[in-house]
mmCIF file of C-alpha atoms and ligand atoms in Angstrom:
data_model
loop_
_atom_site.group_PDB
_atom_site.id
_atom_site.type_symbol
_atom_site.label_atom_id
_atom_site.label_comp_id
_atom_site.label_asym_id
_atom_site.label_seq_id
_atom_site.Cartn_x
_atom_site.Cartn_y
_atom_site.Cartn_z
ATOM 1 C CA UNK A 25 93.552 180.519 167.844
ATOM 2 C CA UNK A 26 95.390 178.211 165.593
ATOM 3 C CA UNK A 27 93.958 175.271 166.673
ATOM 4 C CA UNK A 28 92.334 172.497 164.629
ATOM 5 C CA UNK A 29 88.528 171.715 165.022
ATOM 6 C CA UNK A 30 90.062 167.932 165.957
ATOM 7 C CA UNK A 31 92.082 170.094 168.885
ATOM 8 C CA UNK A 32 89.906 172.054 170.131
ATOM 9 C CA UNK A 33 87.396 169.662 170.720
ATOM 10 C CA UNK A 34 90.134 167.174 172.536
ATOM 11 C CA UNK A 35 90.745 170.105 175.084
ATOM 12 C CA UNK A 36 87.732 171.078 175.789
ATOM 13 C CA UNK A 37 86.467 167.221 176.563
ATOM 14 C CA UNK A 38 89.976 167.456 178.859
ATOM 15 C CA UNK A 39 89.359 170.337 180.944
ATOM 16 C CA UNK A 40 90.524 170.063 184.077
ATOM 17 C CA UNK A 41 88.429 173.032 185.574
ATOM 18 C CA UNK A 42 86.721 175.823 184.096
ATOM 19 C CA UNK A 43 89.892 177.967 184.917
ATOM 20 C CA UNK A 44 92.539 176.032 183.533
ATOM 21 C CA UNK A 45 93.210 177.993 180.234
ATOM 22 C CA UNK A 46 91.054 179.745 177.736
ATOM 23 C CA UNK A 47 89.638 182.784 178.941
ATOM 24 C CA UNK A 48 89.412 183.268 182.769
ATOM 25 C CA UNK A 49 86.380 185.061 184.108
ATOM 26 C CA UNK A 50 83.992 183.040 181.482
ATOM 27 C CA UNK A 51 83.525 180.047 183.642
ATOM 28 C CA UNK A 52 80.160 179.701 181.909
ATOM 29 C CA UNK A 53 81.523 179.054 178.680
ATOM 30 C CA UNK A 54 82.559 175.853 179.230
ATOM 31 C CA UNK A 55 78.763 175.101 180.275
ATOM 32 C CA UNK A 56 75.904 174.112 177.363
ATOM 33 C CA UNK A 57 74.701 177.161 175.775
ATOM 34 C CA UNK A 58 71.531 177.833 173.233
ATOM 35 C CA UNK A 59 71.855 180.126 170.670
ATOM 36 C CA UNK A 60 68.143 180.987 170.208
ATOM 37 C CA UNK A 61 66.775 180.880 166.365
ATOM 38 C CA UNK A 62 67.397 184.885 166.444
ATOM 39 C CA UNK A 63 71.003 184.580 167.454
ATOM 40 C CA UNK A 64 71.789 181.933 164.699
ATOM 41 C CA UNK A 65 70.393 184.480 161.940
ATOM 42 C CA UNK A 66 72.283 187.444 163.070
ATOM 43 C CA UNK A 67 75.547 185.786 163.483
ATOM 44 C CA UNK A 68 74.942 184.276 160.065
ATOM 45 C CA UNK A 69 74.512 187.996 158.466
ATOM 46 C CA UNK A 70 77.871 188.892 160.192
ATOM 47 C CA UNK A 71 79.683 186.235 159.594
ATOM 48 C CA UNK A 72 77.974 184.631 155.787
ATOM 49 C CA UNK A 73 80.895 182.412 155.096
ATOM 50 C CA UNK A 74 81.135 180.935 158.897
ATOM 51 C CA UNK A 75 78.185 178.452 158.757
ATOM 52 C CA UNK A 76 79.817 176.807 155.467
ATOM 53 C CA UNK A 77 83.048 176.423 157.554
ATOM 54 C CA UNK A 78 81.515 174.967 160.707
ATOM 55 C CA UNK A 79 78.949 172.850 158.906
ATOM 56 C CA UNK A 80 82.372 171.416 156.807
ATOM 57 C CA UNK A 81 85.136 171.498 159.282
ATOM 58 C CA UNK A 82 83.989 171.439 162.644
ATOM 59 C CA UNK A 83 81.743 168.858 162.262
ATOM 60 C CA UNK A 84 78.292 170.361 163.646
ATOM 61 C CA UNK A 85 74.825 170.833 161.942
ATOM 62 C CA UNK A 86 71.343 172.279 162.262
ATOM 63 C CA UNK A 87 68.366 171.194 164.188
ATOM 64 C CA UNK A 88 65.240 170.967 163.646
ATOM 65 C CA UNK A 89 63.466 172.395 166.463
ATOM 66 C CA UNK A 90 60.012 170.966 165.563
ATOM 67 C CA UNK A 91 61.259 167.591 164.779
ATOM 68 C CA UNK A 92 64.719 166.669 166.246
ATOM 69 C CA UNK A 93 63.566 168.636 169.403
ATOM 70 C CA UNK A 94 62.025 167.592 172.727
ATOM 71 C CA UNK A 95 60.872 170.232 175.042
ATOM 72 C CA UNK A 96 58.995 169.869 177.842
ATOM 73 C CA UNK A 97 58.010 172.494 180.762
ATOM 74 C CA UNK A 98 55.261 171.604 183.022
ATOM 75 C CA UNK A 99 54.459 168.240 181.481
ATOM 76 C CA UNK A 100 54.250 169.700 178.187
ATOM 77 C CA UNK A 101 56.008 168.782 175.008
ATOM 78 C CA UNK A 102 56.040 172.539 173.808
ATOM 79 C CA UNK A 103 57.774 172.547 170.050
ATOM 80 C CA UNK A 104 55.548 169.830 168.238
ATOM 81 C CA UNK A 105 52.697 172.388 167.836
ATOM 82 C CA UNK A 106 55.258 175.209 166.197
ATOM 83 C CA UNK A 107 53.388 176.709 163.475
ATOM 84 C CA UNK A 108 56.981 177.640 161.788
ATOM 85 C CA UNK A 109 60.104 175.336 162.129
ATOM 86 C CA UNK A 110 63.626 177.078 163.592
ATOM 87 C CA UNK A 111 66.738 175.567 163.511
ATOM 88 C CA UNK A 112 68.936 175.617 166.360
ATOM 89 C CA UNK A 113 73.163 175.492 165.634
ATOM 90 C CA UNK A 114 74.418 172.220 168.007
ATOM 91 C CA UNK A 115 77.649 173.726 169.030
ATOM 92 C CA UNK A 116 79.718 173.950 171.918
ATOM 93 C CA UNK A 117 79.953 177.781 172.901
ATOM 94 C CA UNK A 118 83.919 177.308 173.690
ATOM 95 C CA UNK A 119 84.137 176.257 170.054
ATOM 96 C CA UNK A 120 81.990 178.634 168.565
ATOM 97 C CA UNK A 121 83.402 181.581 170.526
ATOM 98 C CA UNK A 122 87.031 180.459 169.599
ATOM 99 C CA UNK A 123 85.672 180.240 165.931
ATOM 100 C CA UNK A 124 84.633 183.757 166.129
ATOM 101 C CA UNK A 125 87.595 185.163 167.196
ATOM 102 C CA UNK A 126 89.739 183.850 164.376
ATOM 103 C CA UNK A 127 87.026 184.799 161.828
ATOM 104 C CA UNK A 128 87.278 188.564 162.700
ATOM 105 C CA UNK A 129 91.082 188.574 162.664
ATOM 106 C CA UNK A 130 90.703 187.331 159.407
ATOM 107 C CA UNK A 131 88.270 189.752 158.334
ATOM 108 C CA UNK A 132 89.214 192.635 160.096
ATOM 109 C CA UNK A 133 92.589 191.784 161.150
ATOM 110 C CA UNK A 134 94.446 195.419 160.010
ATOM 111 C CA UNK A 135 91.551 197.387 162.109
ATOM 112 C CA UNK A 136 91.609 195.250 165.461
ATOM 113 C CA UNK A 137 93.780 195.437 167.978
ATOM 114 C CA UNK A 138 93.676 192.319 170.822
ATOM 115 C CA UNK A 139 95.015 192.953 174.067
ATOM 116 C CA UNK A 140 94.864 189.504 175.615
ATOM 117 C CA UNK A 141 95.936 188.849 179.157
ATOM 118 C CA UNK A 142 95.094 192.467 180.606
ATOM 119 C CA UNK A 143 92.851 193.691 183.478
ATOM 120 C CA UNK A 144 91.304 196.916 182.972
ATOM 121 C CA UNK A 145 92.052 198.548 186.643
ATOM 122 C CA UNK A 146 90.054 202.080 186.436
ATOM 123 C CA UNK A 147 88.495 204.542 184.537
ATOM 124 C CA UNK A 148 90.158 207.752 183.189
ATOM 125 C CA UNK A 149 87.648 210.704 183.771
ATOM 126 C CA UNK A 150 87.322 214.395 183.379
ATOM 127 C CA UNK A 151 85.231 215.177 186.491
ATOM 128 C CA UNK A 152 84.185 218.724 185.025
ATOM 129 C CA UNK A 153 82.787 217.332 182.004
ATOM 130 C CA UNK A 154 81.268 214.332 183.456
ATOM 131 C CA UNK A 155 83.077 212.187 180.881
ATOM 132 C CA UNK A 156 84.761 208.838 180.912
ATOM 133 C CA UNK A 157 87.878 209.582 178.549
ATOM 134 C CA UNK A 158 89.317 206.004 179.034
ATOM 135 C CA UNK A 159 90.729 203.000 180.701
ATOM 136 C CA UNK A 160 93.554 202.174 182.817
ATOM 137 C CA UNK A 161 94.757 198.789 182.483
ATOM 138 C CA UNK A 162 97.208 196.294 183.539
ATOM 139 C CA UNK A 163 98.875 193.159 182.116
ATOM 140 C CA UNK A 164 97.772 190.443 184.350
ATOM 141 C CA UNK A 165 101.514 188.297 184.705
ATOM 142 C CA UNK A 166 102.915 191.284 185.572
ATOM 143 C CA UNK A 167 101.028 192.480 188.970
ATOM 144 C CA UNK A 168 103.644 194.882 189.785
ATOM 145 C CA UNK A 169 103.554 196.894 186.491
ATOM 146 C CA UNK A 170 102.462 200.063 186.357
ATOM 147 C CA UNK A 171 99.052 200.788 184.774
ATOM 148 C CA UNK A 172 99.018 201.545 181.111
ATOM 149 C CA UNK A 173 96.390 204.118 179.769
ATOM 150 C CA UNK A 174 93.966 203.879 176.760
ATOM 151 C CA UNK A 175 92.005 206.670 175.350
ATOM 152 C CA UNK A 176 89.133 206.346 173.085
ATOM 153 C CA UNK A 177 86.230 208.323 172.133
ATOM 154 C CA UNK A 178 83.490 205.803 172.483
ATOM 155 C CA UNK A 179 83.782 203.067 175.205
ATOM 156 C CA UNK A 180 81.801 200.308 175.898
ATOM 157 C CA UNK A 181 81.948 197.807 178.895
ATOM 158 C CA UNK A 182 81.767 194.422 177.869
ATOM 159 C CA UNK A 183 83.073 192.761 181.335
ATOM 160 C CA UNK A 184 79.879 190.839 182.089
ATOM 161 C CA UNK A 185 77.702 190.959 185.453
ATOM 162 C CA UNK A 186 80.819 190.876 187.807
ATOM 163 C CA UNK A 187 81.454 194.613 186.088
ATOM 164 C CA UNK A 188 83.617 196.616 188.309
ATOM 165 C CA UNK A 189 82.280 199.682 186.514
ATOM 166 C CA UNK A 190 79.292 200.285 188.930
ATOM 167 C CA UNK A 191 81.978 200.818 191.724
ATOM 168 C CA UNK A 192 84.311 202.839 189.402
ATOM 169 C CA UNK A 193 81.206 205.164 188.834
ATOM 170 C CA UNK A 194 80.343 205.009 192.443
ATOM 171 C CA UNK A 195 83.950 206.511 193.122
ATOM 172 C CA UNK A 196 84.395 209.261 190.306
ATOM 173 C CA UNK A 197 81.205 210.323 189.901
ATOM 174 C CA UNK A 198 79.611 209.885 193.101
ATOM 175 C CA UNK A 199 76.817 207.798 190.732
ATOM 176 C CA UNK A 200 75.268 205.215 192.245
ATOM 177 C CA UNK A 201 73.529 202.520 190.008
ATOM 178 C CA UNK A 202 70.316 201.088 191.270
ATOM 179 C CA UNK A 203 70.351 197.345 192.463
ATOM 180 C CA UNK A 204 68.139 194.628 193.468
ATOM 181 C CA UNK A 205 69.564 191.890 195.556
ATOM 182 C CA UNK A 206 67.842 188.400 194.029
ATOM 183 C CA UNK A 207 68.431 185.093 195.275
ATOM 184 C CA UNK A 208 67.637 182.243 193.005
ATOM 185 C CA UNK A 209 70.419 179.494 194.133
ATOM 186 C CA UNK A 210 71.125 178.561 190.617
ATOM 187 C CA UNK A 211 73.137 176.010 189.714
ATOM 188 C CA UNK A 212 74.414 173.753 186.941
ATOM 189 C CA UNK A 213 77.010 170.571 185.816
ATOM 190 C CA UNK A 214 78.016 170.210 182.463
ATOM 191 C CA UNK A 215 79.469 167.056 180.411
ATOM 192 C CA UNK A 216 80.385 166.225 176.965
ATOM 193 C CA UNK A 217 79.474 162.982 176.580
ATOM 194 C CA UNK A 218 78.255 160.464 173.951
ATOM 195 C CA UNK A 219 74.609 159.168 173.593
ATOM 196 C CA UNK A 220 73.722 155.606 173.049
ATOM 197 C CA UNK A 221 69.901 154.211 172.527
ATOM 198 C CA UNK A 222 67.854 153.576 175.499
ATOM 199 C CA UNK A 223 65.445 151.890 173.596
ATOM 200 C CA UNK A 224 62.882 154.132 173.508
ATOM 201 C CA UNK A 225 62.732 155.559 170.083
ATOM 202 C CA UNK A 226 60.564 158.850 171.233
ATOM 203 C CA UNK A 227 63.967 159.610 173.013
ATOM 204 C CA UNK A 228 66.442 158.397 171.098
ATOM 205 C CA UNK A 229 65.154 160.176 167.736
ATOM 206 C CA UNK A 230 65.292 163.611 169.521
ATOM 207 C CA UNK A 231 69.284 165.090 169.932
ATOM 208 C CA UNK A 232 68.085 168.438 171.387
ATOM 209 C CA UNK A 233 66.540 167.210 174.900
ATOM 210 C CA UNK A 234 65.137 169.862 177.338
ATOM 211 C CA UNK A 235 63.411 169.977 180.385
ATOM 212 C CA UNK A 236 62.708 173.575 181.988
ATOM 213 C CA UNK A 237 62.517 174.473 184.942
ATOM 214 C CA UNK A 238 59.083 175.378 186.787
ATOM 215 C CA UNK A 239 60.243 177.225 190.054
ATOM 216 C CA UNK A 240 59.079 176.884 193.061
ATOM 217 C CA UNK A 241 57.297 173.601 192.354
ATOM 218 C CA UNK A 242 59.875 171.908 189.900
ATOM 219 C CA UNK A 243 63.650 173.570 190.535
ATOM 220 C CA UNK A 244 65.518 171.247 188.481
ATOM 221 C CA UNK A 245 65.921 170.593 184.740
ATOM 222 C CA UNK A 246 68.011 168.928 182.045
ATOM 223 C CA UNK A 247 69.372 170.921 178.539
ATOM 224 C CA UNK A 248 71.545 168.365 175.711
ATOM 225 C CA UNK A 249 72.838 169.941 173.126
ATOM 226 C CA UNK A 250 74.705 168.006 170.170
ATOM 227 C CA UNK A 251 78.067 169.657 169.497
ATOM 228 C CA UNK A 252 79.728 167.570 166.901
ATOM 229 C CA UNK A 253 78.642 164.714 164.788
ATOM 230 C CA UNK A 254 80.806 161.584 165.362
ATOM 231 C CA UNK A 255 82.212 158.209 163.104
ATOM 232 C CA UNK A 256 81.310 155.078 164.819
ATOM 233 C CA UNK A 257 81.325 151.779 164.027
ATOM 234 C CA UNK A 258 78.843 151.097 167.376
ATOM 235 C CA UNK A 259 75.054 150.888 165.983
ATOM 236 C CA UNK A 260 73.908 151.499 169.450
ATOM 237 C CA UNK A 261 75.294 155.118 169.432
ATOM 238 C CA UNK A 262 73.500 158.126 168.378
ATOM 239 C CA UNK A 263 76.535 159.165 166.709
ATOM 240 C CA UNK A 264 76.988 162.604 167.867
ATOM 241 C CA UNK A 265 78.999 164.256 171.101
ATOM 242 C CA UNK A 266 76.532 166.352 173.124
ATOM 243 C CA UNK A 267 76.853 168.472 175.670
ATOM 244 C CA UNK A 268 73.905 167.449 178.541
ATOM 245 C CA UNK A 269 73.237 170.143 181.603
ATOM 246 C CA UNK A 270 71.485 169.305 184.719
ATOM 247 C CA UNK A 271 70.198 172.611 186.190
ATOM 248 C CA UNK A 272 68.637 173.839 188.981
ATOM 249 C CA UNK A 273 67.034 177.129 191.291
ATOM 250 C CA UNK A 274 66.780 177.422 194.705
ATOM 251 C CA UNK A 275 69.916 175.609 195.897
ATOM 252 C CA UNK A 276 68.880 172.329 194.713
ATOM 253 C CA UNK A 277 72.625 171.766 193.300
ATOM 254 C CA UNK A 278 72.885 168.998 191.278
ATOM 255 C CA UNK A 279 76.525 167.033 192.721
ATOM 256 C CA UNK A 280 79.503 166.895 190.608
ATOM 257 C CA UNK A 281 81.800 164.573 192.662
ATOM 258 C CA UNK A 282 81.241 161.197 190.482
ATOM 259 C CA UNK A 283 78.825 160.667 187.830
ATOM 260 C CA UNK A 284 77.323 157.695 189.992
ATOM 261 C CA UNK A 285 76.093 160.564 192.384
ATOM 262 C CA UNK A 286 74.902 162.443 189.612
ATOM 263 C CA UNK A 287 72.766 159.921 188.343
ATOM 264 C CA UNK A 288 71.198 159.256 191.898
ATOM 265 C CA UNK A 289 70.334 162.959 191.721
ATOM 266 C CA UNK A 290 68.959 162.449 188.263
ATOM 267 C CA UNK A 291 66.575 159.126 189.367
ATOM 268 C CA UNK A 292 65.907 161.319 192.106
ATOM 269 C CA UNK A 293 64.660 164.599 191.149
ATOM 270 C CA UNK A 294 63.636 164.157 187.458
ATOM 271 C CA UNK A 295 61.313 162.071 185.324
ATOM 272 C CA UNK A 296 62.898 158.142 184.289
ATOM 273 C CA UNK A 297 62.823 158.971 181.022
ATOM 274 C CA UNK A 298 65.710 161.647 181.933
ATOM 275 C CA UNK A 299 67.649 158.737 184.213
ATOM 276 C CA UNK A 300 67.794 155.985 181.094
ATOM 277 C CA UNK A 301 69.294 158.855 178.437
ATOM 278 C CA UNK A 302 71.971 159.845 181.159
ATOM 279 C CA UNK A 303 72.085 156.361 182.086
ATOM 280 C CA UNK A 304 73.019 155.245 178.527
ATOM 281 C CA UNK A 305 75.688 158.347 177.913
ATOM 282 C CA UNK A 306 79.283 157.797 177.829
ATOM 283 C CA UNK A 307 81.152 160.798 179.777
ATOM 284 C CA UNK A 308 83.895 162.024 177.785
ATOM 285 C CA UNK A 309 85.248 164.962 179.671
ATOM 286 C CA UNK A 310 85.142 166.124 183.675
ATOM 287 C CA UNK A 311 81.694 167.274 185.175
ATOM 288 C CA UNK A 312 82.338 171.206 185.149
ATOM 289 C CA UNK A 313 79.816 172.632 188.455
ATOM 290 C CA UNK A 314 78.536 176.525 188.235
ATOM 291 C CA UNK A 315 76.620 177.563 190.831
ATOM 292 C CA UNK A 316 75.322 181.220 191.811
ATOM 293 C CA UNK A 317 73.138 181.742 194.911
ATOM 294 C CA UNK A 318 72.881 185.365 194.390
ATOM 295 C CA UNK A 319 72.568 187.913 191.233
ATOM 296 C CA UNK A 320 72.556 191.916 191.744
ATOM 297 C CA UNK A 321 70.663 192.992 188.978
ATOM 298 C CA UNK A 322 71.023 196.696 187.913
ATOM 299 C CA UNK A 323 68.650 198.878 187.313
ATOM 300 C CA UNK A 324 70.268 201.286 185.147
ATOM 301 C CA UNK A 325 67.056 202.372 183.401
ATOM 302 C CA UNK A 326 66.004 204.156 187.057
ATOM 303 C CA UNK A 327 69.098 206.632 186.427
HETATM 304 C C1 FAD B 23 75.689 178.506 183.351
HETATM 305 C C2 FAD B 23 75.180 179.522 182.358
HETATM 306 C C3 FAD B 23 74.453 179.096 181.259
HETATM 307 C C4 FAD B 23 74.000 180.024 180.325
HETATM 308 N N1 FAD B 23 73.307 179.585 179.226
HETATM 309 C C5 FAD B 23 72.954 180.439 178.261
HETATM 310 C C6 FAD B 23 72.289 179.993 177.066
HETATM 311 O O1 FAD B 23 71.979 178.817 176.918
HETATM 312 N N2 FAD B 23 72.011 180.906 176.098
HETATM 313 C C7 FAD B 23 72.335 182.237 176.243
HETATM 314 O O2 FAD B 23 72.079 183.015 175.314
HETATM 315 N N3 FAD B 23 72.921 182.700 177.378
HETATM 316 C C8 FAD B 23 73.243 181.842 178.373
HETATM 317 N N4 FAD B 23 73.853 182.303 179.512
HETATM 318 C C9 FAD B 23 74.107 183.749 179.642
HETATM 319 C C10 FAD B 23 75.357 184.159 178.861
HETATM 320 O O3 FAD B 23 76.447 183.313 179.205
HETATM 321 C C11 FAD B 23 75.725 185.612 179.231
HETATM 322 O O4 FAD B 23 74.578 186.417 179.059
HETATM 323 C C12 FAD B 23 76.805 186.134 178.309
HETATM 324 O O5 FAD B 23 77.973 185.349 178.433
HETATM 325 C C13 FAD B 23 77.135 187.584 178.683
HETATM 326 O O6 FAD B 23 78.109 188.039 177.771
HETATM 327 P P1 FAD B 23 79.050 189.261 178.099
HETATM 328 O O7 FAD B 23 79.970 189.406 176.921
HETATM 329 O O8 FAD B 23 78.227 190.419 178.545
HETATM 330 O O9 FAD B 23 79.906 188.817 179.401
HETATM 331 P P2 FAD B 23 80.899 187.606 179.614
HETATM 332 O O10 FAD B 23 80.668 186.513 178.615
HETATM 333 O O11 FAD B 23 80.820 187.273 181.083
HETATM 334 O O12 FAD B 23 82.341 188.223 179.291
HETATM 335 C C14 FAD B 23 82.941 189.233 180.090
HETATM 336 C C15 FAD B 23 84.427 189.262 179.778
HETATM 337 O O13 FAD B 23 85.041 190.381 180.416
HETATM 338 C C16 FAD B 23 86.234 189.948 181.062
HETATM 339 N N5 FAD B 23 86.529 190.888 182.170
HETATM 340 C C17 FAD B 23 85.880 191.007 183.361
HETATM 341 N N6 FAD B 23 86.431 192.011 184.095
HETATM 342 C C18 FAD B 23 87.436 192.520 183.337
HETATM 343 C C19 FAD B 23 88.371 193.584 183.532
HETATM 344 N N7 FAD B 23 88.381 194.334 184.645
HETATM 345 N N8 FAD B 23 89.273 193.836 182.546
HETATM 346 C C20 FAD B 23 89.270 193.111 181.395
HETATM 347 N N9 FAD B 23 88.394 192.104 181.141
HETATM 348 C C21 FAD B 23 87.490 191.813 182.114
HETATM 349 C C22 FAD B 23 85.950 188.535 181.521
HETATM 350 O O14 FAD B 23 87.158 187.833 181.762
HETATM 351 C C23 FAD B 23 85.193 188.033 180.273
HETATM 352 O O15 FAD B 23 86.088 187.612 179.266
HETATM 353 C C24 FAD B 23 74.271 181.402 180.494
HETATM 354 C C25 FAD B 23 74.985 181.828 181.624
HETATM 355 C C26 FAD B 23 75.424 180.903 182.544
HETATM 356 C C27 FAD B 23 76.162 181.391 183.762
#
């Protein structure tokens, strides 16, 4: 939390694996994230003074998304036509998240109360009233301590799709939450890395680069995302750090052993254009894999 912009950046273009610090059970933060046009305004009305402060000392900026933007699903260039322009933050989601944090302990620092390093274990429920009361929960370097227990009068669960609260419901309350079973095989690897020109100014004038995917006839895809805008003396380099994604569905895992093997995949299963930009990018930090065969989503409005 008291790390410099300079800092945060180095370890996050050092990470070893996904795991290695930061917060465990977020492996997907360390992958490249949009924050749609929507996202960007609301976090701006919570937060007025943050875009000042990352614009100044983190070294990111806005997009254009009709002009600095290349999108393409299907074949199509999709944001050239926008009727009204959106701009799109170019930040790394580690950062930004981290950034967050420290700007509500500054604002609210006397009213929140962060208990880092703790599991919850179980809910606390009065059976009678059909009411969960609270958690149980349990620092995490200390497996053997006993379970600590937190009341509260409005709880929400915030612990993402792996949620152990459909099972905790399943046990207390004998209710069971609806679920469908989908398997999509997704997949990604994620890089910071530097871009350099290919040559081919319709490319190299565009920093946000994405290719969707068009399941089942096209399963793989390509997202960059600049993060942070960099000195240089090189004229050859775009002069920003990006973050660049290669995605894909049904199983079609893009390799994260070397980048040599990535870029086979990448001449392989995606358009040249794609190849030369990846081609002419310098990989600054380890290729981080996610991959998820299998989702159960919940259908909690059936209940
Ligand atoms: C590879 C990938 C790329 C994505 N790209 C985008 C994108 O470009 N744009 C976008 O908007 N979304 C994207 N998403 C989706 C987005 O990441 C998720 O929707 C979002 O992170 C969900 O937020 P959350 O707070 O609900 O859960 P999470 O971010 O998963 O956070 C849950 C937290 O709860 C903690 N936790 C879990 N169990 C317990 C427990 N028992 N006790 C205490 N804590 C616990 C976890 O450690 C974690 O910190 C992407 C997802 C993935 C996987």
């Amino acid at each position: 939390m008291k790390s410099t912009p300079n800092q945060l950046l180095d370890y996050r273009c050092r990470l070893a694996s996904p795991t290695s610090l930061g917060r465990s059970g977020v492996s997907q933060m360390y992958h490249s994230h949009v924050l749609a046009g929507e996202g960007y305004i609301i976090l701006q009305e919570l937060f007025p003074q943050l875009k000042d402060k990352l614009l100044n000392e983190y070294d990111v900026r806005d997009y254009s998304l009709k002009t600095e933007c290349r999108f393409v699903v299907n074949g199509f260039v999709l944001n050239q036509d926008l009727t009204e322009d959106f701009l799109w933050l170019g930040i790394d989601r580690f950062t930004l998240e981290t950034v967050m944090r420290k700007e509500l302990c500054l604002q609210y620092g006397n009213q929140i109360e962060w208990k880092c390093n703790s599991r919850v274990v179980q809910l606390i429920v009065d059976q009678s009233l059909n009411i969960v009361k609270g958690i149980k929960y349990r620092q995490k370097h200390h497996v053997d301590s006993s379970s600590i227990d937190l009341y509260g009068d409005f709880i929400i669960d915030c612990t993402g799709r792996n949620t152990s609260s459909v099972k905790w419901l399943k046990e207390r309350f004998n209710l069971i939450v609806p679920t469908i079973q989908i398997h999509f095989g997704a997949g990604y690897v994620t890089f910071v890395g530097e871009r350099f020109k290919t040559g081919d100014p319709s490319l190299d004038s565009k920093h946000i680069i994405g290719y969707g995917l068009s399941p089942p006839d096209k399963n793989t895809g390509v997202g960059i995302i600049p993060i942070h805008e960099i000195k240089t003396m090189d004229e050859n380099s775009l002069g920003t750090l990006s973050t660049f994604t290669l995605q894909c569905a049904n199983y079609e895992y893009p390799p994260n052993d070397s980048y040599e093997n990535l870029l086979e995949w990448i001449k392989e299963k995606l358009d040249p254009e794609y190849y030369s930009i990846f081609k002419s990018t310098k990989v600054c930090s380890p290729l981080v894999s996610y991959r998820r065969a299998i989702d159960d989503r919940k259908c909690v409005e059936q209940l």
